[in-house]
PDB file of C-alpha atoms in Angstrom:
ATOM      1  CA  UNK A   6      34.004   1.989  16.566  1.00  0.00           C
ATOM      2  CA  UNK A   7      32.061   2.506  13.553  1.00  0.00           C
ATOM      3  CA  UNK A   8      31.611   5.764  11.574  1.00  0.00           C
ATOM      4  CA  UNK A   9      28.316   7.020  10.072  1.00  0.00           C
ATOM      5  CA  UNK A  10      29.007   5.510   6.668  1.00  0.00           C
ATOM      6  CA  UNK A  11      29.926   2.123   8.038  1.00  0.00           C
ATOM      7  CA  UNK A  12      26.778   2.083  10.211  1.00  0.00           C
ATOM      8  CA  UNK A  13      24.529   3.285   7.120  1.00  0.00           C
ATOM      9  CA  UNK A  14      26.314   0.277   4.950  1.00  0.00           C
ATOM     10  CA  UNK A  15      25.677  -2.124   7.676  1.00  0.00           C
ATOM     11  CA  UNK A  16      22.077  -1.096   8.285  1.00  0.00           C
ATOM     12  CA  UNK A  17      21.223  -1.610   4.474  1.00  0.00           C
ATOM     13  CA  UNK A  18      22.831  -4.878   4.511  1.00  0.00           C
ATOM     14  CA  UNK A  19      20.751  -6.129   7.445  1.00  0.00           C
ATOM     15  CA  UNK A  20      17.680  -4.705   6.049  1.00  0.00           C
ATOM     16  CA  UNK A  21      18.241  -6.389   2.807  1.00  0.00           C
ATOM     17  CA  UNK A  22      19.043  -9.846   4.361  1.00  0.00           C
ATOM     18  CA  UNK A  23      16.372  -9.552   6.796  1.00  0.00           C
ATOM     19  CA  UNK A  24      13.843  -7.916   4.998  1.00  0.00           C
ATOM     20  CA  UNK A  25      13.958  -9.278   1.348  1.00  0.00           C
ATOM     21  CA  UNK A  26      10.499 -10.847   1.487  1.00  0.00           C
ATOM     22  CA  UNK A  27       8.981  -7.836   2.987  1.00  0.00           C
ATOM     23  CA  UNK A  28      10.411  -5.164   0.526  1.00  0.00           C
ATOM     24  CA  UNK A  29       7.915  -5.361  -2.191  1.00  0.00           C
ATOM     25  CA  UNK A  30       5.173  -5.417   0.299  1.00  0.00           C
ATOM     26  CA  UNK A  31       6.681  -2.155   1.786  1.00  0.00           C
ATOM     27  CA  UNK A  32       7.188  -0.567  -1.479  1.00  0.00           C
ATOM     28  CA  UNK A  33       3.475  -1.135  -2.526  1.00  0.00           C
ATOM     29  CA  UNK A  34       2.346   0.227   0.706  1.00  0.00           C
ATOM     30  CA  UNK A  35       4.461   3.303   0.370  1.00  0.00           C
ATOM     31  CA  UNK A  36       3.127   3.886  -2.967  1.00  0.00           C
ATOM     32  CA  UNK A  37      -0.308   3.741  -1.961  1.00  0.00           C
ATOM     33  CA  UNK A  38       0.254   6.064   0.947  1.00  0.00           C
ATOM     34  CA  UNK A  39       1.996   8.616  -1.380  1.00  0.00           C
ATOM     35  CA  UNK A  40      -0.974   8.423  -3.872  1.00  0.00           C
ATOM     36  CA  UNK A  41      -3.400   9.009  -0.946  1.00  0.00           C
ATOM     37  CA  UNK A  42      -1.578  11.864   0.385  1.00  0.00           C
ATOM     38  CA  UNK A  43      -1.444  13.371  -2.829  1.00  0.00           C
ATOM     39  CA  UNK A  44      -4.922  13.144  -3.588  1.00  0.00           C
ATOM     40  CA  UNK A  45      -5.987  14.473  -0.036  1.00  0.00           C
ATOM     41  CA  UNK A  46      -3.710  17.485  -0.415  1.00  0.00           C
ATOM     42  CA  UNK A  47      -5.285  18.264  -3.835  1.00  0.00           C
ATOM     43  CA  UNK A  48      -8.822  17.862  -2.417  1.00  0.00           C
ATOM     44  CA  UNK A  49      -7.522  20.324   0.240  1.00  0.00           C
ATOM     45  CA  UNK A  50      -6.086  22.899  -2.107  1.00  0.00           C
ATOM     46  CA  UNK A  51      -9.323  22.807  -4.068  1.00  0.00           C
ATOM     47  CA  UNK A  52     -11.250  23.410  -0.856  1.00  0.00           C
ATOM     48  CA  UNK A  53      -9.298  26.400  -0.218  1.00  0.00           C
ATOM     49  CA  UNK A  54      -9.478  27.836  -3.599  1.00  0.00           C
ATOM     50  CA  UNK A  55     -13.126  28.824  -3.018  1.00  0.00           C
ATOM     51  CA  UNK A  56     -15.085  25.635  -4.000  1.00  0.00           C
ATOM     52  CA  UNK A  57     -18.667  26.413  -3.068  1.00  0.00           C
ATOM     53  CA  UNK A  58     -20.014  23.870  -0.562  1.00  0.00           C
ATOM     54  CA  UNK A  59     -22.942  21.558  -1.525  1.00  0.00           C
ATOM     55  CA  UNK A  60     -26.265  22.739   0.159  1.00  0.00           C
ATOM     56  CA  UNK A  61     -28.612  19.690   0.530  1.00  0.00           C
ATOM     57  CA  UNK A  62     -32.132  20.840   0.820  1.00  0.00           C
ATOM     58  CA  UNK A  63     -34.039  18.746   3.499  1.00  0.00           C
ATOM     59  CA  UNK A  64     -37.311  18.790   5.421  1.00  0.00           C
ATOM     60  CA  UNK A  65     -37.561  19.648   8.929  1.00  0.00           C
ATOM     61  CA  UNK A  66     -39.927  17.452  10.863  1.00  0.00           C
ATOM     62  CA  UNK A  67     -40.611  18.568  14.565  1.00  0.00           C
ATOM     63  CA  UNK A  68     -40.050  15.439  16.931  1.00  0.00           C
ATOM     64  CA  UNK A  69     -43.105  13.613  18.272  1.00  0.00           C
ATOM     65  CA  UNK A  70     -45.273  14.467  15.059  1.00  0.00           C
ATOM     66  CA  UNK A  71     -45.440  11.007  14.283  1.00  0.00           C
ATOM     67  CA  UNK A  72     -44.779  11.654  10.662  1.00  0.00           C
ATOM     68  CA  UNK A  73     -42.102   9.881   8.544  1.00  0.00           C
ATOM     69  CA  UNK A  74     -40.101  12.273   6.039  1.00  0.00           C
ATOM     70  CA  UNK A  75     -40.059  11.084   2.644  1.00  0.00           C
ATOM     71  CA  UNK A  76     -37.331   8.729   1.720  1.00  0.00           C
ATOM     72  CA  UNK A  77     -37.025   7.572   5.231  1.00  0.00           C
ATOM     73  CA  UNK A  78     -37.299   3.846   6.017  1.00  0.00           C
ATOM     74  CA  UNK A  79     -40.301   2.519   8.184  1.00  0.00           C
ATOM     75  CA  UNK A  80     -37.657   1.367  11.018  1.00  0.00           C
ATOM     76  CA  UNK A  81     -36.891   5.000  11.434  1.00  0.00           C
ATOM     77  CA  UNK A  82     -40.423   6.073  12.133  1.00  0.00           C
ATOM     78  CA  UNK A  83     -41.599   6.377  15.779  1.00  0.00           C
ATOM     79  CA  UNK A  84     -43.782   3.646  17.332  1.00  0.00           C
ATOM     80  CA  UNK A  85     -47.396   4.755  16.898  1.00  0.00           C
ATOM     81  CA  UNK A  86     -48.502   3.122  20.248  1.00  0.00           C
TER      82      UNK A  86
END
């Protein structure tokens, strides 16, 4: 039977023969994934480091009052009937 090193060499040769056309696409995909992972890890680290959360001030409008808050679209307003 084959040993571990022979199986590894055989696997590399099969991948090179069959996947030669897909190899550049896989490398690009792996690079993009690594960059995304690195950026997400950096963002999580910054968030843990005590970055203050952003507070967005808003206006509370009770339901059924029929008023539209500033900046809202007319489609969001209740039907006046």
